[in-house]
Every structure is written in structure tokens, then in C-alpha cells.
CSV table of C-alpha atoms in Angstrom, one decimal:
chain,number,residue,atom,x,y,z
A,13,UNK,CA,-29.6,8.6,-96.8
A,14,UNK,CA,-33.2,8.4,-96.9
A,15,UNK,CA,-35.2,6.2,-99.5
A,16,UNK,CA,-38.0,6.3,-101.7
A,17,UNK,CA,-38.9,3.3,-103.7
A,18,UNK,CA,-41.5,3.9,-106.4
A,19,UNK,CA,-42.6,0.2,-108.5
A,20,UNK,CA,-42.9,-0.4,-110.8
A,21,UNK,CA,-40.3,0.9,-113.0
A,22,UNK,CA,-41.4,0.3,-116.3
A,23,UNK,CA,-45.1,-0.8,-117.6
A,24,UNK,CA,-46.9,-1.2,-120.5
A,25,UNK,CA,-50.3,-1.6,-120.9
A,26,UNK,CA,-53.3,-1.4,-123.3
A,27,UNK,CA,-55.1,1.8,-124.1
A,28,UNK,CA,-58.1,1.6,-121.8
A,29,UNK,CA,-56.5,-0.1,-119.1
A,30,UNK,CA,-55.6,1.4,-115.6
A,31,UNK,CA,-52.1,1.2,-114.4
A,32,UNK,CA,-51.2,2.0,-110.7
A,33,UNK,CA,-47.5,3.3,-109.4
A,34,UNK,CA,-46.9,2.8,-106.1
A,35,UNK,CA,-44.5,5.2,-104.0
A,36,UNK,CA,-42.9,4.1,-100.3
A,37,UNK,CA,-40.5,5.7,-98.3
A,38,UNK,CA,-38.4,3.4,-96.5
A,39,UNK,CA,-36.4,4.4,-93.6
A,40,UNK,CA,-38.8,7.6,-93.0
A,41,UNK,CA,-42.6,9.0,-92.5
A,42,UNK,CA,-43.5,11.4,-95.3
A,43,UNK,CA,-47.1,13.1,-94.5
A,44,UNK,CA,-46.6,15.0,-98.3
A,45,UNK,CA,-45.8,13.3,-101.1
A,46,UNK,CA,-45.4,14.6,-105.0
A,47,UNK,CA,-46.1,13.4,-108.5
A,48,UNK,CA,-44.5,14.6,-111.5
A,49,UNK,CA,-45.1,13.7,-115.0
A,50,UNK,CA,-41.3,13.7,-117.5
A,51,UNK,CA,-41.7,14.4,-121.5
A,52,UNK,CA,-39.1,13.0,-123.3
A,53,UNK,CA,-36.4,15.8,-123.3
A,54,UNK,CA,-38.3,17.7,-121.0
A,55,UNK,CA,-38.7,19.1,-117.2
A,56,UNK,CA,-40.3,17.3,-114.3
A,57,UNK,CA,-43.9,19.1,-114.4
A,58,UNK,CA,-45.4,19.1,-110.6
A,59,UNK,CA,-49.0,16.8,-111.5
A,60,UNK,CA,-50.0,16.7,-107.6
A,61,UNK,CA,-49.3,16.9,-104.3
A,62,UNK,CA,-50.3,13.8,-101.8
A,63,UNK,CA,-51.7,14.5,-98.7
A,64,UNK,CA,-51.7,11.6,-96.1
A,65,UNK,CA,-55.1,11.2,-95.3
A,66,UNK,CA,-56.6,14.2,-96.9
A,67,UNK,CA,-57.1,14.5,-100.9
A,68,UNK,CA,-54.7,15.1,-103.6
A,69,UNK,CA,-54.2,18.8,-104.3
A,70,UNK,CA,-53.8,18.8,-108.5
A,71,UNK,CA,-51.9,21.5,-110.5
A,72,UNK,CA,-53.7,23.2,-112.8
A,73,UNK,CA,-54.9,21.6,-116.2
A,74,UNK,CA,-54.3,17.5,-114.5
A,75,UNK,CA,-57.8,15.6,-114.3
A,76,UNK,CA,-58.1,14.3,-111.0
A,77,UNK,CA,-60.6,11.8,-112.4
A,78,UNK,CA,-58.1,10.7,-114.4
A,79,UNK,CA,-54.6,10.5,-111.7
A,80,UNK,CA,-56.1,9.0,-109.0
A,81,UNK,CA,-53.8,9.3,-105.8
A,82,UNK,CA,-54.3,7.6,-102.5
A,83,UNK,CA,-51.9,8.2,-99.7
A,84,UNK,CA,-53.4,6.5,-97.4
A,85,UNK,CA,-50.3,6.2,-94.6
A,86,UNK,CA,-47.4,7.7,-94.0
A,87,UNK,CA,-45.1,5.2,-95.9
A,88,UNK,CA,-47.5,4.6,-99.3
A,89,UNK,CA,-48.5,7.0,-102.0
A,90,UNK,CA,-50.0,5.0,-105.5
A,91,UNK,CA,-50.8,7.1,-108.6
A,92,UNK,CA,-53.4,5.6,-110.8
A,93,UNK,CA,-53.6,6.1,-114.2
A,94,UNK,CA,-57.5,5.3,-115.1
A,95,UNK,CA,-58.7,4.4,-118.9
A,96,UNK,CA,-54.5,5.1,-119.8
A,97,UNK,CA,-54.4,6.0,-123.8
A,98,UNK,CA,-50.7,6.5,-125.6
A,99,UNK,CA,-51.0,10.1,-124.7
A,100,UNK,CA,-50.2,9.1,-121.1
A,101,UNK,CA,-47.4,7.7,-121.6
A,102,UNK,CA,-44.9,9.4,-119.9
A,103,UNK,CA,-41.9,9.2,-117.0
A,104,UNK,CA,-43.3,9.7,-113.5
A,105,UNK,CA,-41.8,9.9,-110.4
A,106,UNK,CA,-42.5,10.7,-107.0
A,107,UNK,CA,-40.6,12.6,-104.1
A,108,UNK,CA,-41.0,13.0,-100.5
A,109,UNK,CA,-39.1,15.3,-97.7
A,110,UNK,CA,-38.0,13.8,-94.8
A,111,UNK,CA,-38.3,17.6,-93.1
A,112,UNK,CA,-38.1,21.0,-93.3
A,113,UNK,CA,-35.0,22.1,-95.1
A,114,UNK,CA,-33.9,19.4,-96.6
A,115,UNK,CA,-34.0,18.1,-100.2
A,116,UNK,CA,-36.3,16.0,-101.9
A,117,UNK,CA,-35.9,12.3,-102.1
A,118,UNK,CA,-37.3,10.9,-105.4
A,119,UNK,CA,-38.0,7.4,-106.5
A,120,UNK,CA,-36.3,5.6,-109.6
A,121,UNK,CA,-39.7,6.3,-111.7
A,122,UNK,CA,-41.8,4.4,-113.5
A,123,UNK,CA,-41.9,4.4,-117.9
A,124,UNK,CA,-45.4,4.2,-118.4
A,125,UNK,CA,-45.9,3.0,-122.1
A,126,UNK,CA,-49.9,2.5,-123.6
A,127,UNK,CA,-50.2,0.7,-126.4
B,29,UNK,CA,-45.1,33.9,-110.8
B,30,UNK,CA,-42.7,31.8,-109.2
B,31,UNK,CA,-40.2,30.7,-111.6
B,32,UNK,CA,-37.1,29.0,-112.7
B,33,UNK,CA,-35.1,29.6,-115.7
B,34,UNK,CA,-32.4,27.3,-116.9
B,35,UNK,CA,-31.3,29.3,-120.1
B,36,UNK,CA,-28.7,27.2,-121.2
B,37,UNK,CA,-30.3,23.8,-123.5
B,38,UNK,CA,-26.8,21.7,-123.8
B,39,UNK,CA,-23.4,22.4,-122.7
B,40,UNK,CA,-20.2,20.8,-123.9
B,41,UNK,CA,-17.0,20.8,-121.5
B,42,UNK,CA,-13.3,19.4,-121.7
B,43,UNK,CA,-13.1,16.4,-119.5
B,44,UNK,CA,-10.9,18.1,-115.7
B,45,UNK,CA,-11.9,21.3,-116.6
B,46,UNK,CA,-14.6,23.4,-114.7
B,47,UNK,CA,-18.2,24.1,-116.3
B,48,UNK,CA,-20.7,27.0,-114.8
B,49,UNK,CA,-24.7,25.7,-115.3
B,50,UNK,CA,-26.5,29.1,-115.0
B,51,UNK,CA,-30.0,28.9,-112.6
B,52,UNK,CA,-32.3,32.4,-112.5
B,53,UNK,CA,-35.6,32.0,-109.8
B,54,UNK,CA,-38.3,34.4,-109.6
B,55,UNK,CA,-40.0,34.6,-106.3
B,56,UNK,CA,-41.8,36.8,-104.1
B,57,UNK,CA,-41.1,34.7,-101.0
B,58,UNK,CA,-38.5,35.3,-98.5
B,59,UNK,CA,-37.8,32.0,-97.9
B,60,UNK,CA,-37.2,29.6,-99.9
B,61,UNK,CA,-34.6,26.3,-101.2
B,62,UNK,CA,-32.6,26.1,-104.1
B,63,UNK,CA,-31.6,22.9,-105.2
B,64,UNK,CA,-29.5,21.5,-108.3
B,65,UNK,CA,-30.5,17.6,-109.7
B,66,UNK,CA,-28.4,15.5,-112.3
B,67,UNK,CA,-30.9,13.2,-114.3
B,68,UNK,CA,-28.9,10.8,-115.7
B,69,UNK,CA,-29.9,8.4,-118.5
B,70,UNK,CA,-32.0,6.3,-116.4
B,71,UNK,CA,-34.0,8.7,-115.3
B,72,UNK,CA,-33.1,8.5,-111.6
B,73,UNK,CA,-33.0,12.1,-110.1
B,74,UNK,CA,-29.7,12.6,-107.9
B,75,UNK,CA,-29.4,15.4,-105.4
B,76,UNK,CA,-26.3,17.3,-105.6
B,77,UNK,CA,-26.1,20.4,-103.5
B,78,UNK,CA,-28.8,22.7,-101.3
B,79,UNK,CA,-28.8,26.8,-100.5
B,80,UNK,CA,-31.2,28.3,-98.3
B,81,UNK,CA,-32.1,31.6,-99.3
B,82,UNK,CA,-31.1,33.0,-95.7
B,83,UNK,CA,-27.8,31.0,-95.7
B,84,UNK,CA,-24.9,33.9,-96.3
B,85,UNK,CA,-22.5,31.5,-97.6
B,86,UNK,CA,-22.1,29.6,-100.8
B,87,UNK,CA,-22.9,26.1,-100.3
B,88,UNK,CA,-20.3,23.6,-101.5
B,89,UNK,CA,-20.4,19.5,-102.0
B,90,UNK,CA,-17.8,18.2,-103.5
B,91,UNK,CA,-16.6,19.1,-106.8
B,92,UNK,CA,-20.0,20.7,-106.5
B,93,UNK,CA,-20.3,24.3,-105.6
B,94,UNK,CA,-23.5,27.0,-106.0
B,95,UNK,CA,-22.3,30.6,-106.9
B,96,UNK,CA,-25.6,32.1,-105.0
B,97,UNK,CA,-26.2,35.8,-106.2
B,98,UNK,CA,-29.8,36.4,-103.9
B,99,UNK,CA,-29.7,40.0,-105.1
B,100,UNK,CA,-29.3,38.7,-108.5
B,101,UNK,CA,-31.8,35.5,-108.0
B,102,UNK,CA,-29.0,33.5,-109.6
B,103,UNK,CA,-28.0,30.3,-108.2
B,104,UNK,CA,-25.5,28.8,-111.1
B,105,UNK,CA,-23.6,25.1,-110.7
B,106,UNK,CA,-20.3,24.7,-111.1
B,107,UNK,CA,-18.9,21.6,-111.3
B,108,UNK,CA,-14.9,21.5,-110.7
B,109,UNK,CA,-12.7,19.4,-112.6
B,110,UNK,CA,-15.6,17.5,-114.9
B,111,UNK,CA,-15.4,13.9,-114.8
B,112,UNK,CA,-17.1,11.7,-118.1
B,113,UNK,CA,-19.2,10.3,-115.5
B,114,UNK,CA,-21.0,13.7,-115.1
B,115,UNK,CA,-22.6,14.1,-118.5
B,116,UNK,CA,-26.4,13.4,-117.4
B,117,UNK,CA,-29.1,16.6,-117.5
B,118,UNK,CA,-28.5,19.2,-114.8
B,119,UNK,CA,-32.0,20.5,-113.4
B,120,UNK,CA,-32.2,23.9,-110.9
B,121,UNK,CA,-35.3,23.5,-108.8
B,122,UNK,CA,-36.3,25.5,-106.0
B,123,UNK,CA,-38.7,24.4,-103.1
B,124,UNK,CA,-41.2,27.2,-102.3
B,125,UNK,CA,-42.9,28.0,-98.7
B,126,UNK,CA,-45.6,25.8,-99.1
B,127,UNK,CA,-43.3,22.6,-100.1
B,128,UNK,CA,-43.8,22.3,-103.4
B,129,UNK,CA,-40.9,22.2,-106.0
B,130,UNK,CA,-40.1,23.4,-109.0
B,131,UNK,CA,-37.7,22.8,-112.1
B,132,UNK,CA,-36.3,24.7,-114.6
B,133,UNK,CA,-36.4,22.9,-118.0
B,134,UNK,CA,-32.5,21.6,-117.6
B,135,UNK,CA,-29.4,22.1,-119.1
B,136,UNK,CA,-27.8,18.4,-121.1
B,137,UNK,CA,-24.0,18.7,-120.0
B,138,UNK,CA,-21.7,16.4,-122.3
B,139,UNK,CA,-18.1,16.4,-120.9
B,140,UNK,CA,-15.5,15.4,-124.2
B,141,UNK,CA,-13.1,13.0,-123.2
């Protein structure tokens, strides 16, 4: 089946620090990619959708300033998290379709802990 | 709104015996994808089974079989003969026209030995 790697899995980092997570699918071109942000004990809340070559569209109430997200070919999609602080720390992952149809291929996620 | 409601918080079930995950969407769109994820411990989000909302049969994978009710917008898991190894969360998600997905908040399955 198709693969998407996401790296790193876990991080931790200062407060004030920027962290970025990067998202490749392996074995396939993906022209859309998708971050989500995880809460402990909670759903996978859409942050953004990656556009290769265009800019992010955000969901409502996520500072773009803030999730920075370069897709800049069809393989790579990086999040980065600018001037993190502990309120940031979260799970995110990414997905990708392969096509139409067909379901979404996620990464393993990344623990993002700011200290 | 488009939306997904996954009503049930935990469920318990008797190691070989069947459990039914209940899924509810709210959507405007005519078509659309219904999926079901298990999230186990690590965090790692597994597919597990696909319906298309025009597909008129009840997809199946496995011990893994979606009781799709369209008039209903229900789209419930059941998982056949439970296994220890399936205790994980359970999220419904369904992909909308314009690719994005969506998840219901989850249902924690713990399957007693």
C-alpha cells in the first residue's frame, strides 16, 4: 500500500523555538496534503490543507503566521511550528490521497512537546 | 454543517464476540466517503474499511464490516469475532467533495479477555 512518512516522530523543544515536521509520500505524487492537530483523548481536528505549489488553505481559528506550511513538490509537505510555547504541544499528523476514492494515507505523527 | 457524530465515548466487548461502533454524518452533499480508523496507542492511524455513498452494497474487510443506512446517515462498525489486539480508539471520518476529511471524536473499544 501506499506510504506516507512524516519525521520526526517525537520532539521537544524550548518555548520560543520553531520546530518543523516534515511529511513525504513515498511510493506516490500527492498534489493535496493535510495537517491535523490530536489533544490528548481527543479527535484529529483538520489545521490545513497543503496545496503543492499554491498556499496553505487554514481552518478557521489556526494562525497561519504561526503553522507555516510549505509544499513545495509533490513528494514534501513540512509544517512549522514558529515561536512554539507548551500550549502547542500536541500530536500532528499528516495525510495524503493517492486519488479519487480512495482513503487517506497518514504518517506515524509527530509528539510535539515545548518546554 | 457537515458533521460526524460518534456517540458512543468507550465500549467494552467479550474477547470472539461481535461489537457494533455506531457512526451518524450530516451532509448536504451527494457524494461523499465514509471511512472507519483504529488509532492505536501509538498514535498511528490504520485504515480499516471505505463506503462510497453511491455504492448499494455494504462494504466488508475482513472481520470488518460497515452496516451503511444512507437514508439513515448511519454508517456503524462492526467488528466480528473481537480479538485483544483490537482494543485501540475507533474513529468514523468522512471525506467531503472538496477532499477534506473529517472525524468524529472516537469511540475507545477495550475487548476483556
Amino acid at each position: 500500500g501506499a506510504v506516507v512518512s512524516q519525521h520526526p516522530s517525537w520532539v521537544i523543544c524550548k518555548s520560543g523555538t520553531s520546530v518543523k515536521i516534515e511529511c513525504r509520500s513515498l511510493d506516490f505524487q500527492a498534489t493535496t496534503m493535510f495537517w491535523y492537530r490530536q489533544f490528548p483523548k481527543q479527535s484529529l481536528m483538520l489545521m490545513a490543507t497543503s496545496n503543492e505549489g499554491s498556499k496553505a488553505t487554514y481552518e478557521q481559528g489556526v494562525e497561519k503566521d504561526k503553522f507555516l506550511i510549505n509544499h513545495a513538490s509533490l513528494t514534501l509537505s513540512t509544517l512549522t511550528v514558529t515561536s512554539a510555547h507548551p500550549e502547542d504541544s500536541s500530536f500532528y499528523i499528516c495525510s495524503a490521497y493517492r486519488g479519487p476514492g480512495t482513503e487517506a494515507f497518514f504518517g506515524q505523527g509527530t509528539r510535539l512537546t515545548v518546554v | 454543517a457537515q458533521k460526524i457524530t460518534q456517540t458512543q465515548p468507550g465500549m467494552f466487548v467479550q474477547e470472539k464476540e461481535a461489537v457494533t461502533l455506531d457512526c451518524t454524518y450530516d451532509t448536504s452533499d451527494q457524494s461523499y466517503g465514509l471511512f472507519w480508523y483504529k488509532q492505536p496507542s501509538s498514535g498511528e492511524m490504520i485504515f480499516l474499511i471505505y463506503q462510497g455513498s453511491y455504492d448499494e452494497q455494504n462494504a466488508t474487510e475482513g472481520r470488518y464490516s460497515l452496516n451503511f443506512q444512507k437514508a439513515r446517515k448511519s454508517a456503524n462498525l462492526v467488528i466480528s469475532a473481537s480479538q485483544l489486539g483490537d482494543s485501540a480508539m475507533y474513529f468514523c471520518a468522512m471525506r467531503y467533495n472538496n477532499n477534506d476529511m473529517r472525524f468524529g471524536a472516537g469511540t475507545r473499544l477495550t475487548v476483556k479477555p
